[in-house]
């Protein structure tokens, strides 16, 4: 609606008031003047009869710039109307009418940004090295220059405001954004990344260590063991194992003694891969070297020990959490690789669908209440919570965490290490934090009644509490809190939402291909509305170690506690009732979200079934979902 006058320059003088008809709730003028005034008012507002309005988008930009025709625009609008969940970019890409650079140029014009073709020669290496290469590949935000104290970044996702803000926070610089293609960013990363070359020959190292004598299990020989742990081949072997694990993207290193050999395995994308077998005579010296690095007692081989190592690999700091465990063949060592660069991701990088991400962002922006993230060990709960905290303004908010252990050092919040041996439990630390004037509190895990009660108290007194809970789905979290001992009315009053999640492996992009699924899997796929002939998998290649998968992506279900759920919690907080109400609400379950990822070609139906445990009883029965 267009108004032919400005509301901001109203004249309140008596003369101006005389020009208006005097009304006292009734019309005092004659019929002719009334008709004239009504006609004048009708000119102020005239409904648009051309049809429904829409937001000016990329399709309009392409039409205005002559990249598509009126007929093509009408076709896209028709498809959008038939598929409201699809945006214009997806539909345009499917038609093949226009190339991706033109789409990106239109997106840049829509957001009033510059579109550039970026080459490695155009990029200032000093600016590029302000961010880690892996972070650039994950977010597609690449620093390319510094101009008058402003960092110029190129991105293929100009709507990814979270990533832009995160870059601004990391670099402590003002940002100017230009748009480029993903291929340009990949080419820059491939050209400018620093590859750490390790000149270790593993066969030579093992050969050098064959002269190391077997150390008997006697405490008095610990000095000899320490001397052996300092020998060059031992140091080289441990350095190789650690640096190679980080380069392979492993989350854990397992060093396992066997009867006649020592096995080294890496956990990559949630699955263990055997990397090498070494002579058993190497094992005592290798374990002692790791103990020395983590300040553990090398003479104690009968009890488990825990330690921590800080190393620098490829120019970035990595923390290694070490755990030793006596076994029948010797001490087994597991090293957890903790890379803070890999865990601080924007919400859009976690794999959430747009509606889930928007709702989650709204929930973590609330001033008070409890937000829970649930799932089994290794399902990415910590990554989700840290990503949520990274979206908050640490300069204006007092953000504090209680963790056991503190795995990642974050510079935008205050982190407290729980130590039960000295009485610093989750609950005790949480009580102390409440006297520290907090705005946001993150509790590593709600595992007992005392911690749950303090968390509820904090939420009810005006604090936002983020935490994790070990439950199999979102709906059963309410019942778990009741079982812990929290009254249902307190849960209904304090709980804002529950996000359940799992991690599924991504199909390797280097060996992705269409494949024929088995008849058993076909039932699940067809009942989920997916066409079997368009499903993808990885056939296996060197880059994915023959597994067909490379990397992981999250699948989610999100329960928002609204008034209906609050009433149901007060009436019947049983698991069956909570799940029934959740499914009746129409929200996507873990399996539903997994099938969306299958449709998008990100993962396979086998992976979704593996992490959600969804089964059909037989061919004649309806499809059922049996959540873990």
XYZ file of C-alpha atoms in Angstrom:
628
model
C 0.000 0.000 0.000
C 1.431 3.402 -0.995
C 0.490 6.548 0.927
C 0.586 9.865 -0.986
C 1.720 11.770 2.116
C 4.336 11.521 4.870
C 3.222 10.497 8.337
C 6.391 11.975 9.780
C 5.506 15.651 8.967
C 2.102 16.060 10.556
C 0.946 19.681 11.040
C -0.790 20.131 14.398
C -1.592 23.838 13.937
C -5.209 25.047 14.404
C -5.275 26.103 10.753
C -4.589 22.582 9.593
C -7.277 21.190 11.848
C -9.869 23.420 10.222
C -9.340 21.631 6.939
C -10.597 18.378 8.428
C -14.320 17.653 8.831
C -15.530 17.994 12.416
C -16.655 14.639 13.765
C -17.965 13.750 17.115
C -18.489 10.085 16.454
C -21.169 10.989 13.788
C -20.850 12.630 10.396
C -21.973 16.271 10.533
C -21.534 17.184 6.864
C -23.947 16.751 3.941
C -24.129 13.705 1.693
C -22.250 15.324 -1.198
C -19.242 16.252 0.915
C -19.318 12.793 2.467
C -19.169 11.162 -0.984
C -16.315 13.454 -1.927
C -14.351 12.634 1.207
C -14.956 8.899 0.844
C -13.724 9.123 -2.734
C -10.632 10.964 -1.505
C -9.965 8.280 1.116
C -10.355 5.554 -1.468
C -7.405 7.037 -3.325
C -5.202 6.559 -0.251
C -5.537 2.755 -0.349
C -6.148 0.555 -3.311
C -5.704 -3.220 -2.895
C -3.302 -4.884 -5.287
C -5.519 -7.038 -7.505
C -2.653 -8.463 -9.506
C -2.221 -11.417 -7.180
C -0.362 -12.490 -4.098
C 2.798 -10.527 -3.264
C 6.157 -12.189 -2.599
C 9.556 -11.186 -1.303
C 11.981 -9.960 -3.962
C 14.338 -12.879 -4.471
C 17.003 -14.339 -6.760
C 14.456 -15.289 -9.406
C 13.439 -11.629 -9.692
C 17.083 -10.525 -9.897
C 17.749 -12.989 -12.716
C 14.677 -11.738 -14.558
C 15.713 -8.101 -14.124
C 19.219 -8.835 -15.401
C 17.905 -10.765 -18.407
C 19.280 -14.155 -17.373
C 15.849 -15.795 -17.503
C 12.656 -15.035 -19.420
C 9.189 -14.184 -18.157
C 8.044 -17.678 -19.072
C 10.870 -19.257 -17.125
C 10.107 -17.076 -14.105
C 6.451 -18.128 -14.263
C 7.504 -21.780 -14.431
C 9.721 -21.408 -11.327
C 6.920 -19.652 -9.422
C 4.560 -22.470 -10.348
C 7.011 -25.063 -9.071
C 7.528 -23.083 -5.859
C 3.795 -23.004 -5.287
C 3.605 -26.772 -5.753
C 6.647 -27.325 -3.484
C 6.645 -24.598 -0.793
C 9.643 -26.177 0.973
C 11.901 -25.728 -2.093
C 13.566 -22.401 -2.764
C 14.175 -20.784 -6.117
C 17.896 -21.622 -6.219
C 17.257 -25.367 -5.959
C 14.580 -25.269 -8.628
C 16.715 -23.170 -10.964
C 19.652 -25.545 -10.553
C 17.411 -28.467 -11.510
C 16.206 -26.823 -14.710
C 19.709 -26.270 -16.102
C 18.607 -22.939 -17.562
C 21.349 -20.995 -15.835
C 24.888 -21.660 -14.630
C 25.874 -21.533 -10.964
C 28.137 -18.444 -11.377
C 25.122 -16.498 -12.641
C 23.086 -17.680 -9.649
C 25.850 -16.586 -7.276
C 26.143 -13.224 -9.034
C 22.392 -12.760 -8.610
C 22.660 -13.736 -4.930
C 25.431 -11.158 -4.473
C 23.325 -8.472 -6.156
C 20.338 -9.400 -3.983
C 22.373 -8.832 -0.809
C 24.176 -5.776 -2.208
C 27.558 -7.524 -2.315
C 30.322 -7.753 -4.898
C 30.712 -10.959 -6.920
C 34.268 -11.973 -7.780
C 36.142 -14.806 -9.409
C 38.910 -15.602 -6.891
C 42.198 -17.253 -7.861
C 45.052 -18.268 -5.521
C 47.130 -15.410 -6.970
C 44.473 -12.911 -5.801
C 44.706 -14.018 -2.164
C 46.973 -12.449 0.450
C 48.609 -15.415 2.222
C 48.871 -13.480 5.497
C 45.117 -12.874 5.466
C 44.409 -16.467 4.397
C 46.418 -17.891 7.304
C 44.289 -16.014 9.851
C 41.886 -18.999 9.707
C 42.542 -22.714 9.714
C 42.220 -24.404 6.321
C 39.783 -27.004 7.658
C 37.576 -24.228 9.059
C 37.596 -22.466 5.667
C 36.594 -25.696 3.915
C 33.786 -26.321 6.426
C 32.288 -22.816 6.339
C 33.278 -21.694 2.814
C 34.372 -18.360 4.274
C 37.889 -17.514 3.041
C 39.949 -14.428 4.006
C 41.497 -12.986 0.857
C 42.883 -9.538 1.761
C 43.321 -6.821 4.367
C 42.331 -3.337 3.251
C 42.700 -0.365 5.622
C 42.252 -2.516 8.709
C 39.251 -4.359 7.254
C 39.418 -8.087 6.516
C 37.944 -8.966 3.122
C 36.432 -12.456 3.070
C 34.997 -14.374 0.140
C 32.105 -16.768 0.651
C 29.810 -18.903 -1.448
C 27.115 -18.645 1.252
C 26.368 -14.935 1.824
C 23.332 -15.843 3.962
C 25.565 -17.666 6.460
C 25.652 -14.773 8.920
C 26.655 -17.043 11.802
C 29.907 -18.011 10.053
C 30.673 -14.382 9.148
C 30.149 -13.328 12.768
C 32.330 -16.205 13.961
C 35.149 -15.103 11.635
C 34.782 -11.576 12.978
C 35.052 -12.921 16.526
C 38.082 -15.089 15.757
C 40.033 -12.427 13.859
C 38.902 -9.430 15.970
C 38.587 -7.411 12.748
C 35.812 -5.694 10.860
C 34.629 -7.774 7.897
C 33.726 -6.924 4.320
C 32.144 -9.774 2.389
C 32.329 -10.606 -1.307
C 30.722 -13.569 -3.054
C 32.548 -16.231 -5.042
C 32.015 -19.864 -6.035
C 32.792 -22.899 -3.883
C 35.193 -24.091 -6.552
C 37.219 -20.884 -6.162
C 37.523 -21.405 -2.404
C 38.494 -25.059 -2.849
C 41.178 -24.065 -5.365
C 42.579 -21.437 -2.988
C 42.686 -23.935 -0.108
C 44.377 -26.585 -2.242
C 46.978 -24.096 -3.435
C 47.806 -22.278 -0.211
C 47.368 -24.891 2.512
C 50.481 -25.847 4.402
C 51.002 -29.592 4.293
C 53.183 -30.882 7.070
C 55.473 -33.457 5.545
C 56.761 -36.087 7.939
C 59.967 -37.688 6.794
C 59.387 -40.753 8.925
C 59.897 -44.138 7.351
C 57.836 -46.410 9.559
C 59.692 -49.557 8.476
C 63.028 -47.940 9.383
C 61.697 -46.842 12.759
C 60.421 -50.316 13.599
C 63.684 -51.783 12.330
C 65.659 -49.470 14.624
C 63.554 -50.627 17.577
C 64.102 -54.357 17.095
C 67.168 -54.148 19.325
C 65.119 -52.818 22.244
C 65.023 -55.474 24.914
C 61.774 -56.600 26.539
C 61.349 -54.903 29.891
C 60.180 -57.191 32.654
C 57.265 -56.128 34.825
C 59.368 -55.066 37.788
C 59.308 -51.653 39.409
C 63.078 -51.472 39.921
C 63.619 -51.411 36.157
C 61.596 -48.225 35.626
C 64.781 -46.183 35.160
C 65.822 -48.343 32.204
C 62.300 -48.029 30.807
C 62.519 -44.251 30.998
C 65.860 -44.354 29.176
C 64.333 -46.511 26.459
C 61.361 -44.161 26.135
C 63.792 -41.362 25.322
C 65.505 -43.201 22.496
C 65.073 -41.574 19.094
C 63.167 -44.407 17.329
C 60.602 -44.471 20.146
C 60.084 -40.719 19.945
C 59.768 -40.871 16.169
C 57.213 -43.671 16.341
C 54.974 -41.877 18.862
C 55.231 -38.610 16.905
C 54.290 -40.444 13.723
C 51.277 -42.168 15.311
C 49.928 -38.883 16.727
C 50.579 -36.664 13.685
C 49.238 -39.275 11.275
C 46.058 -39.636 13.368
C 45.458 -35.886 13.251
C 46.072 -35.803 9.498
C 43.624 -38.695 8.995
C 40.973 -36.896 11.054
C 40.900 -39.517 13.828
C 39.087 -38.773 17.062
C 40.818 -41.535 19.081
C 44.044 -43.541 18.933
C 44.005 -47.085 20.354
C 47.332 -48.756 21.183
C 46.494 -52.344 22.109
C 48.894 -55.102 23.235
C 48.234 -58.572 21.890
C 49.937 -61.911 22.455
C 52.677 -61.436 19.835
C 52.102 -57.950 18.425
C 50.984 -54.423 19.217
C 47.955 -53.177 17.275
C 47.393 -49.485 16.526
C 43.884 -48.417 15.521
C 42.283 -45.046 14.716
C 38.631 -44.156 15.230
C 37.634 -42.203 12.118
C 34.042 -41.020 11.584
C 32.959 -43.128 14.557
C 34.429 -46.413 13.250
C 37.726 -48.071 14.242
C 40.269 -48.792 11.491
C 43.402 -50.849 12.043
C 46.388 -48.820 10.858
C 49.372 -51.017 11.692
C 50.710 -53.949 13.665
C 54.125 -53.687 15.329
C 56.398 -56.073 17.229
C 55.270 -56.577 20.811
C 58.762 -55.736 22.090
C 58.065 -52.089 21.114
C 55.040 -51.836 23.406
C 56.606 -51.091 26.841
C 58.811 -48.311 25.495
C 55.941 -46.773 23.479
C 53.630 -46.725 26.520
C 56.350 -45.241 28.706
C 57.032 -42.502 26.157
C 53.333 -41.556 26.153
C 53.316 -41.591 29.987
C 56.313 -39.270 30.127
C 54.645 -36.857 27.709
C 51.467 -36.809 29.839
C 53.275 -36.618 33.222
C 52.092 -40.027 34.404
C 53.940 -42.493 36.641
C 55.856 -44.849 34.350
C 56.563 -47.271 37.199
C 52.853 -47.831 37.902
C 51.556 -50.448 35.499
C 48.943 -52.112 37.700
C 46.412 -49.256 37.968
C 44.624 -47.126 35.342
C 45.948 -43.599 34.867
C 44.675 -40.482 33.107
C 46.668 -37.576 31.755
C 46.803 -34.823 29.169
C 49.291 -33.728 26.499
C 49.406 -30.425 24.596
C 51.076 -30.589 21.187
C 51.350 -28.417 18.085
C 50.683 -30.120 14.750
C 50.503 -28.236 11.468
C 50.774 -24.909 13.269
C 47.718 -25.438 15.465
C 47.447 -26.470 19.104
C 45.990 -29.912 19.770
C 45.139 -31.402 23.173
C 45.500 -35.144 23.711
C 43.662 -36.835 26.585
C 45.448 -40.040 27.592
C 43.955 -43.038 29.379
C 45.879 -46.210 30.304
C 44.290 -49.482 31.361
C 46.056 -52.689 32.515
C 45.082 -55.742 30.458
C 46.234 -59.359 30.422
C 48.897 -58.607 27.765
C 50.013 -55.230 29.099
C 48.744 -51.665 29.275
C 46.269 -50.514 26.668
C 46.457 -46.797 25.817
C 43.643 -44.725 24.329
C 44.388 -41.162 23.262
C 41.457 -38.808 22.586
C 42.329 -36.103 20.037
C 40.795 -32.753 21.010
C 40.973 -30.069 18.326
C 39.143 -26.873 19.328
C 39.193 -25.673 15.704
C 37.110 -28.656 14.617
C 34.486 -28.341 17.344
C 33.679 -24.645 16.965
C 31.289 -24.817 14.039
C 28.380 -22.614 13.100
C 24.935 -24.104 13.599
C 24.478 -24.321 9.845
C 27.533 -26.612 9.643
C 26.036 -29.226 11.986
C 23.636 -30.638 9.395
C 20.420 -29.228 10.875
C 17.553 -28.641 8.502
C 16.628 -24.966 8.197
C 13.471 -25.164 10.313
C 15.255 -27.051 13.114
C 18.184 -24.636 13.026
C 15.895 -21.602 13.209
C 13.947 -23.064 16.127
C 17.140 -24.045 17.956
C 18.573 -20.542 17.460
C 15.377 -19.089 18.918
C 15.591 -21.401 21.927
C 19.191 -20.523 22.807
C 18.327 -16.824 22.501
C 15.727 -17.083 25.297
C 16.668 -15.319 28.550
C 15.902 -18.250 30.868
C 14.903 -21.899 30.962
C 16.590 -25.262 30.296
C 17.701 -26.435 26.849
C 18.754 -30.107 26.730
C 20.773 -31.963 24.084
C 20.436 -35.742 24.300
C 21.998 -38.781 22.704
C 24.503 -41.563 23.390
C 28.241 -41.071 23.876
C 29.912 -39.868 20.688
C 26.768 -38.433 19.115
C 28.090 -34.858 18.896
C 26.320 -33.332 21.913
C 29.371 -31.322 23.020
C 29.880 -29.951 19.514
C 26.265 -28.769 19.415
C 26.506 -27.078 22.822
C 29.829 -25.387 22.023
C 28.430 -24.207 18.691
C 25.420 -22.768 20.530
C 27.676 -20.939 22.997
C 29.822 -19.565 20.169
C 26.755 -17.841 18.685
C 26.284 -15.824 21.884
C 27.869 -12.460 22.598
C 30.562 -13.291 25.145
C 31.363 -9.572 25.591
C 27.868 -8.726 26.835
C 26.936 -12.003 28.519
C 28.529 -13.812 31.440
C 28.814 -17.349 30.046
C 30.066 -20.079 32.393
C 30.437 -23.848 32.044
C 30.874 -26.789 34.422
C 32.495 -29.761 32.700
C 34.135 -33.078 33.555
C 36.601 -32.913 31.995
C 37.139 -29.571 30.251
C 37.952 -30.979 26.821
C 38.183 -27.769 24.792
C 39.516 -24.419 25.966
C 37.114 -21.623 24.957
C 38.178 -18.007 25.226
C 34.660 -16.523 25.312
C 33.459 -18.167 28.539
C 34.539 -19.193 32.047
C 35.108 -22.943 32.329
C 35.088 -24.885 35.604
C 36.578 -28.369 35.903
C 34.468 -30.603 38.160
C 36.561 -32.641 40.640
C 34.489 -35.039 42.675
C 37.484 -36.188 44.772
C 37.685 -32.779 46.453
C 33.914 -32.231 46.582
C 33.676 -29.972 43.516
C 30.765 -31.831 41.956
C 28.519 -30.565 39.155
C 25.949 -29.443 41.724
C 28.501 -27.715 43.990
C 30.102 -25.875 41.069
C 26.665 -24.922 39.746
C 25.663 -23.429 43.108
C 28.836 -21.357 43.162
C 28.233 -20.159 39.606
C 24.802 -18.871 40.598
C 26.579 -16.427 42.934
C 28.788 -15.241 40.041
C 26.042 -13.235 38.305
C 25.752 -15.565 35.278
C 23.579 -15.077 32.214
C 24.176 -18.445 30.532
C 25.306 -21.662 32.236
C 26.377 -24.827 30.443
C 26.415 -28.002 32.555
C 28.367 -30.882 31.025
C 25.780 -33.477 32.026
C 22.739 -33.782 34.285
C 23.422 -37.141 35.915
C 21.856 -36.983 39.398
C 19.042 -35.444 41.417
C 21.178 -32.762 43.028
C 22.519 -31.403 39.738
C 19.039 -31.518 38.170
C 17.478 -29.620 41.102
C 20.091 -26.848 40.982
C 19.715 -26.587 37.187
C 15.932 -26.246 37.515
C 16.385 -23.648 40.253
C 18.776 -21.684 38.038
C 16.321 -21.784 35.122
C 13.413 -20.636 37.287
C 15.414 -17.722 38.704
C 16.166 -16.168 35.315
C 19.164 -18.016 33.871
C 19.526 -19.907 30.597
C 20.859 -23.411 31.301
C 22.262 -25.646 28.546
C 23.065 -29.257 29.344
C 23.180 -32.836 28.075
C 21.217 -35.887 29.133
C 21.778 -39.520 28.163
C 18.441 -40.532 26.680
C 17.620 -42.223 23.410
C 15.135 -39.695 22.056
C 13.783 -36.245 22.857
C 10.450 -37.317 24.351
C 11.949 -39.682 26.942
C 14.042 -36.840 28.429
C 11.007 -35.627 30.361
C 10.507 -39.061 31.899
C 14.229 -39.298 32.752
C 14.025 -36.040 34.720
C 10.977 -37.377 36.576
C 12.859 -40.602 37.354
C 15.813 -38.578 38.655
C 13.418 -37.053 41.165
C 12.279 -33.720 39.719
C 8.603 -32.903 40.174
C 6.625 -32.795 36.942
C 5.340 -29.266 37.580
C 8.935 -27.978 37.911
C 9.916 -29.660 34.645
C 6.918 -28.126 32.884
C 7.814 -24.680 34.222
C 11.550 -24.735 33.456
C 12.128 -26.905 30.350
C 12.198 -25.010 27.034
C 13.202 -27.695 24.559
C 15.028 -30.976 23.938
C 17.236 -31.715 20.934
C 18.021 -35.398 20.296
C 20.779 -36.175 17.822
C 22.926 -38.851 16.203
C 25.891 -38.770 13.823
C 25.748 -40.649 10.526
C 28.637 -41.048 8.116
C 28.618 -38.989 4.920
C 28.883 -40.672 1.547
C 32.383 -40.160 0.177
C 32.122 -37.491 -2.578
C 35.055 -39.034 -4.469
C 33.414 -42.428 -5.101
C 29.708 -41.570 -4.896
C 27.497 -43.543 -7.282
C 23.901 -44.698 -7.770
C 23.346 -48.239 -6.504
C 20.660 -50.899 -6.255
C 19.498 -51.462 -2.681
C 18.470 -54.829 -1.288
C 14.846 -55.927 -1.140
C 14.919 -55.722 2.644
C 16.000 -52.073 2.545
C 13.594 -51.267 -0.273
C 10.638 -51.602 2.132
C 11.936 -48.848 4.392
C 12.842 -46.565 1.534
C 9.521 -46.839 -0.296
C 7.481 -46.381 2.873
C 9.505 -43.255 3.630
C 8.649 -41.824 0.196
C 12.111 -42.118 -1.356
C 12.647 -43.470 -4.879
C 15.045 -46.446 -4.624
C 16.517 -45.899 -8.097
C 17.975 -42.535 -7.093
C 19.803 -43.628 -3.955
C 23.556 -43.101 -3.684
C 26.401 -44.810 -1.865
C 30.194 -44.811 -1.932
C 31.776 -47.766 -3.691
C 35.052 -47.283 -1.771
C 38.293 -45.535 -2.689
C 41.697 -44.658 -1.254
C 40.505 -41.389 0.252
C 37.774 -43.088 2.314
C 39.915 -46.157 3.084
C 37.507 -48.311 1.076
C 34.590 -47.629 3.422
C 32.516 -45.477 1.049
C 32.134 -42.811 3.753
C 34.088 -39.645 4.494
C 33.092 -37.325 7.349
C 29.885 -37.232 9.351
C 26.655 -35.239 9.494
C 24.060 -34.931 12.253
C 20.442 -36.045 12.254
C 18.093 -34.424 14.732
C 14.670 -34.396 16.327
C 13.584 -31.314 18.235
C 10.930 -31.209 20.933
C 9.796 -27.676 21.801
C 7.935 -27.580 25.115
C 4.844 -25.508 24.349
C 1.645 -25.124 26.396
C 0.237 -28.424 25.136
C 3.352 -30.329 26.209
C 3.392 -28.538 29.571
C -0.165 -29.716 30.230
C 0.743 -33.278 29.246
C 3.837 -33.238 31.491
C 1.674 -32.272 34.440
C -0.925 -34.935 33.614
C 1.116 -37.952 32.476
C 4.900 -37.683 31.950
C 5.338 -41.371 31.042
C 7.611 -42.325 28.124
C 4.772 -43.768 26.051
C 2.587 -40.715 26.449
C 5.429 -38.260 25.724
C 6.385 -40.134 22.541
C 2.762 -40.311 21.444
C 2.269 -36.562 21.887
C 5.582 -35.849 20.113
C 4.674 -37.917 17.040
C 1.151 -36.459 16.955
C 2.675 -32.973 16.887
C 4.013 -33.674 13.374
C 7.670 -33.056 14.226
C 10.314 -35.060 12.366
C 11.809 -37.969 14.296
C 15.467 -38.989 14.067
C 14.554 -41.477 11.348
C 12.545 -38.871 9.419
C 15.463 -36.443 9.481
C 17.796 -39.256 8.480
C 15.642 -40.036 5.453
C 15.831 -36.370 4.444
C 19.629 -36.741 4.445
C 19.231 -39.906 2.335
C 17.103 -37.988 -0.193
C 19.757 -35.268 -0.311
C 22.447 -37.845 -1.097
C 24.381 -37.135 2.111
C 24.176 -40.603 3.678
C 22.728 -44.062 3.136
C 19.657 -45.835 4.476
C 21.970 -48.389 6.133
C 23.629 -45.632 8.172
C 20.286 -44.202 9.285
C 19.066 -47.612 10.381
C 22.344 -48.262 12.182
C 22.076 -45.228 14.467
C 18.286 -45.093 14.927
C 17.567 -48.842 15.140
C 14.429 -48.640 13.015
C 13.032 -51.988 11.974
C 9.971 -53.428 10.292
C 8.605 -56.634 11.778
C 7.598 -58.308 8.486
C 6.412 -57.471 5.009
C 2.726 -57.393 5.916
C 2.965 -55.104 8.925
C 3.042 -51.357 8.789
C 6.345 -49.546 9.094
C 7.188 -48.962 12.750
C 9.875 -46.938 14.417
C 11.533 -48.452 17.427
C 13.665 -45.647 18.840
C 16.608 -46.774 20.884
